[in-house]
Every structure is written in C-alpha cells, then in structure tokens.
Amino acid sequence: MNRRAFVLLGPAILLAGCVSGAEQIELGPDGKPLPRVYRITPAVAQQIPFRFLDSVNTLRSAKGIGPLTFSSQLNAAAETHSRDMSVQNRPWHFGSDGSSPLTRVQRVGYTGRLLGENISETYQTELETLSVWMAAPDQRSVILDPAAREVGFAWYQEEGGKIWWTMVTGG
C-alpha cells in the first residue's frame, strides 16, 4: 500500500513544486490585473521588425494578398511619430506640430502613396498589438489593403515600460 501511495503521490509532489514558482499576477487598487511590462532589450529590438513583418505577410497571404516590404522612409516616419506620441502622451494621428501622416511621410522623402497608419499605446508585444489591430475593422483594413506594397514599423518605449507603436503603409 505504501509503495502505491508513493508511486501515485510522487509525480503530484513534483508537479506541485513546479507550480509554486509560477508568476504571480499583481492587482491594482481597482482589483484588475496590472499590465505586465514587456521590456524591449537590444537583442529583442533586432527581432521585432522581422517577427512583425512575417506575421503581417502571413495574414496577408491567408487572404490572397501580396506581401509587404520594409521602406526605410516609412520606418523613419513611423519612428518619428512613435516618439512624438510619447511626448504628447496620447495616441493619435497628428504630431505635436500639427503634422498629419501624409506630412510625415513627405518629410522623410517617401515618393509613394500613403495608404494608412495604425497606432497604439500599450505595454504589449508587437504581436499582441498586431492582434488588437486585426480585431478592429479600420485597422485591419490598413494591414490587409491590397494596394499596399511597403510598410514602415517602429516603436518607442518609455522608461516606465509603455510602448508607442506605429505602422505606416504605402503603395
């Protein structure tokens, strides 16, 4: 009997030891979970654009739409706007100087046609942000626009962890 109890309880004890080290979810004063901060390290920063582009192109391919390629000018416009949204502390499509997405892509020398811009203020990863954009019809239409051929994608992470994401498409 003791031998059977050991055989049955042994794995349970081992599993219990694994669970005790699980990450605890911190709750705020309102009882809701506090955001989990996604820290973008230099090593992760090198991977983010390619994970994002691969994911976008997979979504586009599933709909029979051609892939996007990065445009250095659109990347520059996206990076400028991500930083500017942080300065303004609000996610919106206009710059602190009143610039529109069209003005920003013209400033960096983009000669193609601006098709759309998605923005976000979050603590989430680029793929979680892409998922949120895909759930919103207006933002999904920017990602899946068949006329789009090029994309710019950038972010700015504040010291506290908040990330400002910008995606710009052109054709």
Coordinates of N, CA and C in Angstrom, one line a residue:
M1 N 0.8 -1.2 0.0 CA 0.0 0.0 0.0 C 0.9 1.3 0.0
N2 N 1.9 1.3 0.8 CA 2.8 2.4 0.9 C 3.5 2.7 -0.4
R3 N 3.8 1.6 -1.1 CA 4.5 1.7 -2.3 C 3.6 2.3 -3.4
R4 N 2.3 1.9 -3.4 CA 1.4 2.5 -4.4 C 1.2 4.0 -4.1
A5 N 1.1 4.3 -2.8 CA 0.9 5.7 -2.5 C 2.1 6.6 -2.9
F6 N 3.3 6.1 -2.8 CA 4.4 6.8 -3.2 C 4.4 7.0 -4.7
V7 N 4.1 5.9 -5.4 CA 4.1 6.0 -6.9 C 3.0 7.0 -7.4
L8 N 1.9 7.0 -6.7 CA 0.9 8.0 -7.1 C 1.1 9.4 -6.6
L9 N 1.7 9.6 -5.4 CA 1.9 10.9 -4.9 C 3.2 11.5 -5.4
G10 N 4.2 10.7 -5.8 CA 5.5 11.2 -6.2 C 5.3 12.2 -7.4
P11 N 4.7 11.9 -8.5 CA 4.5 12.9 -9.5 C 3.7 14.1 -9.1
A12 N 2.8 13.9 -8.3 CA 2.0 15.1 -7.8 C 2.8 16.1 -7.0
I13 N 3.7 15.5 -6.2 CA 4.6 16.4 -5.4 C 5.6 17.1 -6.3
L14 N 6.1 16.4 -7.3 CA 7.0 17.1 -8.3 C 6.3 18.2 -9.0
L15 N 5.1 18.0 -9.5 CA 4.3 19.0 -10.2 C 4.0 20.2 -9.2
A16 N 3.7 19.9 -8.0 CA 3.4 21.0 -7.1 C 4.6 21.9 -6.9
G17 N 5.7 21.3 -6.9 CA 7.0 22.1 -6.8 C 7.2 23.0 -8.0
C18 N 6.7 22.6 -9.2 CA 6.9 23.4 -10.4 C 5.9 24.6 -10.3
V19 N 4.7 24.3 -9.8 CA 3.7 25.3 -9.8 C 3.9 26.4 -8.8
S20 N 4.6 26.1 -7.7 CA 4.8 27.1 -6.7 C 5.7 28.3 -7.2
G21 N 6.5 28.1 -8.2 CA 7.3 29.2 -8.8 C 6.6 29.9 -9.9
A22 N 5.3 29.7 -10.1 CA 4.6 30.4 -11.1 C 4.5 31.9 -10.9
E23 N 4.5 32.7 -11.9 CA 4.4 34.1 -11.8 C 3.1 34.5 -11.2
Q24 N 3.2 35.4 -10.2 CA 2.0 35.9 -9.5 C 1.5 37.1 -10.3
I25 N 0.2 37.2 -10.4 CA -0.4 38.4 -11.1 C -0.7 39.4 -10.1
E26 N -0.1 40.6 -10.3 CA -0.3 41.8 -9.4 C -1.6 42.5 -9.8
L27 N -2.4 42.8 -8.7 CA -3.6 43.5 -8.9 C -3.5 45.0 -8.5
G28 N -4.1 45.8 -9.2 CA -4.2 47.2 -8.9 C -5.2 47.5 -7.9
P29 N -5.3 48.8 -7.4 CA -6.3 49.2 -6.4 C -7.8 48.9 -6.8
D30 N -8.0 48.8 -8.2 CA -9.3 48.6 -8.7 C -9.6 47.1 -8.8
G31 N -8.6 46.2 -8.4 CA -8.8 44.8 -8.4 C -8.5 44.2 -9.7
K32 N -8.2 45.0 -10.7 CA -7.9 44.5 -12.1 C -6.4 44.2 -12.1
P33 N -6.0 43.2 -13.0 CA -4.5 42.9 -13.1 C -3.8 44.1 -13.7
L34 N -2.6 44.4 -13.1 CA -1.7 45.5 -13.6 C -1.1 45.0 -14.9
P35 N -0.8 45.9 -15.8 CA -0.1 45.5 -17.0 C 1.2 44.8 -16.8
R36 N 1.5 43.8 -17.5 CA 2.8 43.1 -17.5 C 3.7 43.9 -18.4
V37 N 4.8 44.4 -17.9 CA 5.7 45.2 -18.8 C 6.5 44.3 -19.7
Y38 N 6.5 44.6 -21.0 CA 7.3 43.9 -22.0 C 8.5 44.8 -22.2
R39 N 9.6 44.4 -21.7 CA 10.9 45.2 -21.9 C 11.5 44.8 -23.2
I40 N 11.8 45.8 -24.0 CA 12.5 45.6 -25.3 C 14.0 45.8 -25.1
T41 N 14.7 44.7 -25.0 CA 16.1 44.7 -24.9 C 16.7 44.9 -26.3
P42 N 18.0 45.3 -26.4 CA 18.6 45.4 -27.7 C 18.5 44.1 -28.5
A43 N 18.6 43.0 -27.9 CA 18.5 41.7 -28.7 C 17.1 41.5 -29.2
V44 N 16.1 41.8 -28.4 CA 14.7 41.7 -28.8 C 14.4 42.7 -29.9
A45 N 15.0 43.9 -29.8 CA 14.7 45.0 -30.7 C 15.1 44.6 -32.1
Q46 N 16.2 43.8 -32.3 CA 16.6 43.3 -33.6 C 15.6 42.4 -34.2
Q47 N 14.9 41.6 -33.4 CA 14.0 40.6 -33.8 C 12.6 41.1 -34.2
I48 N 12.2 42.2 -33.4 CA 10.8 42.7 -33.5 C 10.4 43.0 -35.0
P49 N 11.1 43.8 -35.7 CA 10.6 44.1 -37.1 C 10.4 42.9 -38.0
F50 N 11.2 41.9 -37.8 CA 11.1 40.7 -38.7 C 9.9 39.8 -38.3
R51 N 9.7 39.7 -37.0 CA 8.6 38.9 -36.5 C 7.3 39.6 -36.9
F52 N 7.3 41.0 -36.8 CA 6.1 41.7 -37.2 C 5.8 41.6 -38.7
L53 N 6.8 41.8 -39.5 CA 6.7 41.7 -41.0 C 6.3 40.3 -41.4
D54 N 6.9 39.3 -40.8 CA 6.5 37.9 -41.1 C 5.0 37.6 -40.8
S55 N 4.6 38.1 -39.6 CA 3.2 37.9 -39.2 C 2.2 38.7 -40.1
V56 N 2.6 39.9 -40.4 CA 1.7 40.7 -41.3 C 1.6 40.0 -42.7
N57 N 2.7 39.5 -43.2 CA 2.7 38.9 -44.5 C 2.0 37.5 -44.5
T58 N 2.0 36.8 -43.3 CA 1.3 35.6 -43.2 C -0.2 35.9 -43.2
L59 N -0.6 36.9 -42.5 CA -2.1 37.3 -42.5 C -2.5 37.7 -43.9
R60 N -1.7 38.5 -44.6 CA -2.0 38.9 -46.0 C -2.1 37.7 -46.9
S61 N -1.1 36.8 -46.8 CA -1.1 35.6 -47.7 C -2.3 34.8 -47.5
A62 N -2.8 34.7 -46.2 CA -4.0 33.9 -46.0 C -5.2 34.5 -46.7
K63 N -5.2 35.7 -47.0 CA -6.3 36.4 -47.7 C -6.0 36.5 -49.2
G64 N -4.9 35.9 -49.6 CA -4.5 36.0 -51.0 C -4.0 37.4 -51.5
I65 N -3.4 38.1 -50.5 CA -2.8 39.4 -50.8 C -1.3 39.4 -50.8
G66 N -0.7 40.1 -51.7 CA 0.8 40.1 -51.8 C 1.5 40.6 -50.5
P67 N 2.7 40.3 -50.4 CA 3.5 40.6 -49.2 C 3.9 42.1 -49.2
L68 N 4.2 42.6 -48.0 CA 4.8 43.9 -47.9 C 6.3 43.8 -47.7
T69 N 7.0 44.9 -48.0 CA 8.4 45.0 -47.8 C 8.7 46.3 -47.0
F70 N 9.7 46.3 -46.2 CA 10.0 47.5 -45.4 C 10.5 48.6 -46.3
S71 N 10.1 49.8 -46.0 CA 10.6 51.0 -46.6 C 11.3 51.8 -45.5
S72 N 12.6 52.2 -45.8 CA 13.4 52.9 -44.8 C 12.7 54.3 -44.5
Q73 N 12.1 54.9 -45.6 CA 11.4 56.2 -45.3 C 10.2 56.0 -44.4
L74 N 9.4 55.0 -44.7 CA 8.2 54.7 -43.9 C 8.6 54.3 -42.5
N75 N 9.7 53.6 -42.3 CA 10.2 53.3 -41.0 C 10.6 54.5 -40.2
A76 N 11.2 55.5 -40.9 CA 11.6 56.7 -40.3 C 10.4 57.5 -39.9
A77 N 9.4 57.6 -40.7 CA 8.2 58.3 -40.4 C 7.5 57.7 -39.2
A78 N 7.4 56.4 -39.1 CA 6.8 55.6 -38.0 C 7.6 55.9 -36.7
E79 N 8.9 55.9 -36.8 CA 9.7 56.1 -35.6 C 9.5 57.5 -35.0
T80 N 9.5 58.5 -35.9 CA 9.3 59.9 -35.5 C 7.9 60.0 -34.8
H81 N 6.9 59.4 -35.4 CA 5.6 59.5 -34.8 C 5.5 58.8 -33.4
S82 N 6.1 57.6 -33.3 CA 6.1 56.9 -32.0 C 6.7 57.7 -30.9
R83 N 7.8 58.4 -31.2 CA 8.4 59.2 -30.2 C 7.6 60.4 -29.9
D84 N 7.0 61.0 -30.9 CA 6.1 62.2 -30.7 C 4.9 61.9 -29.9
M85 N 4.3 60.7 -30.1 CA 3.1 60.4 -29.3 C 3.5 60.3 -27.9
S86 N 4.7 59.7 -27.6 CA 5.1 59.7 -26.2 C 5.3 61.1 -25.6
V87 N 5.8 62.0 -26.4 CA 6.0 63.4 -25.9 C 4.6 64.0 -25.6
Q88 N 3.6 63.7 -26.5 CA 2.3 64.2 -26.3 C 1.5 63.5 -25.2
N89 N 2.0 62.3 -24.9 CA 1.3 61.3 -24.0 C -0.2 61.1 -24.4
R90 N -0.3 60.8 -25.7 CA -1.6 60.4 -26.2 C -1.5 59.8 -27.6
P91 N -2.2 58.7 -27.8 CA -2.1 58.1 -29.2 C -3.1 58.7 -30.1
W92 N -2.6 59.4 -31.1 CA -3.4 60.0 -32.1 C -2.6 60.2 -33.4
H93 N -3.2 60.5 -34.5 CA -2.6 60.5 -35.8 C -1.9 61.8 -36.1
F94 N -2.0 62.8 -35.2 CA -1.4 64.1 -35.5 C -0.2 64.4 -34.7
G95 N 0.8 64.9 -35.2 CA 2.0 65.2 -34.5 C 1.9 66.5 -33.6
S96 N 2.8 66.6 -32.7 CA 2.8 67.8 -31.8 C 2.9 69.1 -32.6
D97 N 3.4 69.1 -33.8 CA 3.5 70.3 -34.6 C 2.3 70.4 -35.6
G98 N 1.3 69.5 -35.4 CA 0.1 69.5 -36.2 C 0.2 68.7 -37.5
S99 N 1.4 68.0 -37.6 CA 1.6 67.2 -38.8 C 0.6 66.0 -38.9
S100 N 0.3 65.7 -40.2 CA -0.6 64.5 -40.5 C 0.3 63.4 -40.9
P101 N -0.2 62.2 -41.0 CA 0.6 61.1 -41.5 C 1.2 61.4 -42.9
L102 N 0.4 62.0 -43.8 CA 0.9 62.4 -45.1 C 2.1 63.4 -45.0
T103 N 2.0 64.4 -44.2 CA 3.1 65.3 -44.0 C 4.3 64.6 -43.5
R104 N 4.2 63.6 -42.6 CA 5.4 62.9 -42.0 C 6.0 62.1 -43.1
V105 N 5.3 61.4 -43.9 CA 5.9 60.6 -44.9 C 6.6 61.4 -46.0
Q106 N 6.0 62.6 -46.3 CA 6.6 63.5 -47.3 C 7.9 64.1 -46.7
R107 N 8.0 64.4 -45.4 CA 9.2 64.9 -44.8 C 10.4 64.0 -44.9
V108 N 10.1 62.7 -44.9 CA 11.2 61.7 -44.9 C 11.5 61.3 -46.4
G109 N 10.9 62.0 -47.3 CA 11.2 61.7 -48.7 C 10.5 60.6 -49.4
Y110 N 9.4 60.1 -48.8 CA 8.7 59.0 -49.4 C 8.0 59.5 -50.6
T111 N 8.2 58.8 -51.8 CA 7.6 59.3 -53.0 C 6.4 58.4 -53.4
G112 N 6.1 57.3 -52.7 CA 4.9 56.5 -53.0 C 3.7 57.2 -52.4
R113 N 2.6 56.5 -52.4 CA 1.3 57.0 -51.9 C 1.1 56.4 -50.5
L114 N 0.8 57.3 -49.6 CA 0.5 56.9 -48.2 C -0.9 56.2 -48.3
L115 N -1.0 55.0 -47.7 CA -2.3 54.3 -47.7 C -2.9 54.3 -46.3
G116 N -2.2 54.2 -45.2 CA -2.8 54.1 -43.9 C -1.7 54.1 -42.8
E117 N -2.3 54.3 -41.6 CA -1.4 54.4 -40.4 C -2.2 53.7 -39.3
N118 N -1.5 52.8 -38.5 CA -2.1 52.3 -37.3 C -1.2 52.7 -36.2
I119 N -1.8 53.0 -35.0 CA -1.0 53.5 -33.9 C -1.6 52.8 -32.6
S120 N -0.7 52.7 -31.6 CA -1.2 52.1 -30.4 C -0.3 52.5 -29.2
E121 N -0.9 52.6 -28.0 CA -0.2 52.9 -26.8 C -0.5 51.7 -25.9
T122 N 0.6 51.0 -25.5 CA 0.3 49.7 -24.8 C 1.6 49.3 -24.0
Y123 N 1.4 48.2 -23.3 CA 2.5 47.5 -22.6 C 2.7 46.1 -23.3
Q124 N 2.0 45.9 -24.4 CA 2.0 44.6 -25.0 C 3.1 44.4 -26.1
T125 N 3.3 43.2 -26.5 CA 4.3 42.9 -27.5 C 3.8 43.4 -28.9
E126 N 4.7 43.3 -29.9 CA 4.3 43.7 -31.2 C 3.2 42.8 -31.8
L127 N 3.3 41.5 -31.4 CA 2.3 40.5 -32.0 C 1.0 40.7 -31.3
E128 N 1.0 41.0 -30.0 CA -0.3 41.2 -29.3 C -0.9 42.5 -29.9
T129 N -0.1 43.5 -30.2 CA -0.6 44.8 -30.8 C -1.2 44.5 -32.1
L130 N -0.5 43.7 -32.9 CA -1.0 43.3 -34.3 C -2.3 42.6 -34.1
S131 N -2.5 41.7 -33.2 CA -3.7 41.0 -32.9 C -4.9 42.0 -32.6
V132 N -4.6 43.0 -31.8 CA -5.6 44.0 -31.5 C -6.0 44.8 -32.7
W133 N -5.0 45.2 -33.5 CA -5.3 45.9 -34.8 C -6.1 45.0 -35.7
M134 N -5.8 43.7 -35.8 CA -6.6 42.9 -36.6 C -8.1 42.7 -36.2
A135 N -8.3 42.9 -34.9 CA -9.7 42.8 -34.3 C -10.5 44.1 -34.6
A136 N -9.9 45.2 -35.0 CA -10.6 46.4 -35.3 C -10.7 46.6 -36.8
P137 N -11.9 46.7 -37.4 CA -12.1 46.8 -38.8 C -11.3 47.8 -39.5
D138 N -11.2 49.1 -39.0 CA -10.5 50.1 -39.6 C -9.0 49.8 -39.7
Q139 N -8.5 49.3 -38.6 CA -7.0 49.0 -38.5 C -6.7 47.7 -39.3
R140 N -7.6 46.8 -39.3 CA -7.4 45.6 -40.1 C -7.3 45.9 -41.6
S141 N -8.1 46.9 -42.0 CA -8.2 47.3 -43.5 C -6.8 47.9 -43.9
V142 N -6.1 48.6 -42.9 CA -4.8 49.1 -43.3 C -3.8 47.9 -43.5
I143 N -3.9 46.9 -42.6 CA -3.0 45.8 -42.7 C -3.2 45.0 -44.0
L144 N -4.5 44.8 -44.3 CA -4.9 43.9 -45.4 C -5.2 44.7 -46.7
D145 N -4.8 45.9 -46.8 CA -5.0 46.7 -48.0 C -4.3 46.1 -49.2
P146 N -5.0 45.6 -50.2 CA -4.3 45.0 -51.4 C -3.4 46.0 -52.1
A147 N -3.7 47.3 -52.0 CA -2.8 48.2 -52.8 C -1.5 48.5 -52.0
A148 N -1.4 48.1 -50.8 CA -0.2 48.3 -50.0 C 1.0 47.4 -50.5
R149 N 2.1 48.0 -50.7 CA 3.3 47.2 -51.1 C 4.5 47.4 -50.1
E150 N 4.4 48.5 -49.4 CA 5.5 48.8 -48.5 C 5.0 49.2 -47.1
V151 N 5.8 49.0 -46.1 CA 5.4 49.2 -44.7 C 6.5 49.9 -43.9
G152 N 6.2 50.7 -43.0 CA 7.1 51.2 -42.0 C 6.6 50.8 -40.7
F153 N 7.4 50.4 -39.8 CA 7.0 50.0 -38.5 C 8.1 50.4 -37.5
A154 N 7.6 51.0 -36.4 CA 8.5 51.4 -35.3 C 7.8 51.5 -34.0
W155 N 8.6 51.7 -33.0 CA 8.1 51.9 -31.6 C 9.0 52.8 -30.8
Y156 N 8.5 53.2 -29.7 CA 9.3 53.9 -28.7 C 8.8 53.5 -27.4
Q157 N 9.8 53.0 -26.6 CA 9.4 52.5 -25.2 C 9.9 53.5 -24.2
E158 N 9.0 53.9 -23.3 CA 9.4 54.8 -22.2 C 10.0 54.1 -21.1
E159 N 10.7 54.8 -20.2 CA 11.4 54.2 -19.1 C 10.4 53.3 -18.3
G160 N 9.2 53.8 -18.1 CA 8.2 53.0 -17.3 C 7.7 51.8 -18.0
G161 N 8.0 51.6 -19.3 CA 7.6 50.4 -20.0 C 6.6 50.6 -21.0
K162 N 5.8 51.7 -21.0 CA 4.8 52.0 -22.0 C 5.4 52.0 -23.4
I163 N 4.8 51.4 -24.4 CA 5.3 51.4 -25.7 C 4.3 52.0 -26.7
W164 N 4.9 52.9 -27.5 CA 4.1 53.6 -28.5 C 4.4 52.9 -29.9
W165 N 3.5 52.3 -30.5 CA 3.7 51.5 -31.8 C 3.1 52.3 -32.9
T166 N 3.8 52.4 -34.1 CA 3.3 53.0 -35.3 C 3.6 52.1 -36.5
M167 N 2.6 51.9 -37.3 CA 2.7 51.2 -38.6 C 2.2 52.1 -39.7
V168 N 2.9 52.3 -40.8 CA 2.5 53.1 -41.9 C 2.6 52.3 -43.1
T169 N 1.6 52.3 -44.0 CA 1.6 51.6 -45.2 C 1.6 52.5 -46.4
G170 N 2.2 52.1 -47.5 CA 2.3 52.9 -48.7 C 2.3 52.0 -49.9
G171 N 2.0 52.6 -51.1 CA 1.9 51.8 -52.3 C 2.5 52.6 -53.5

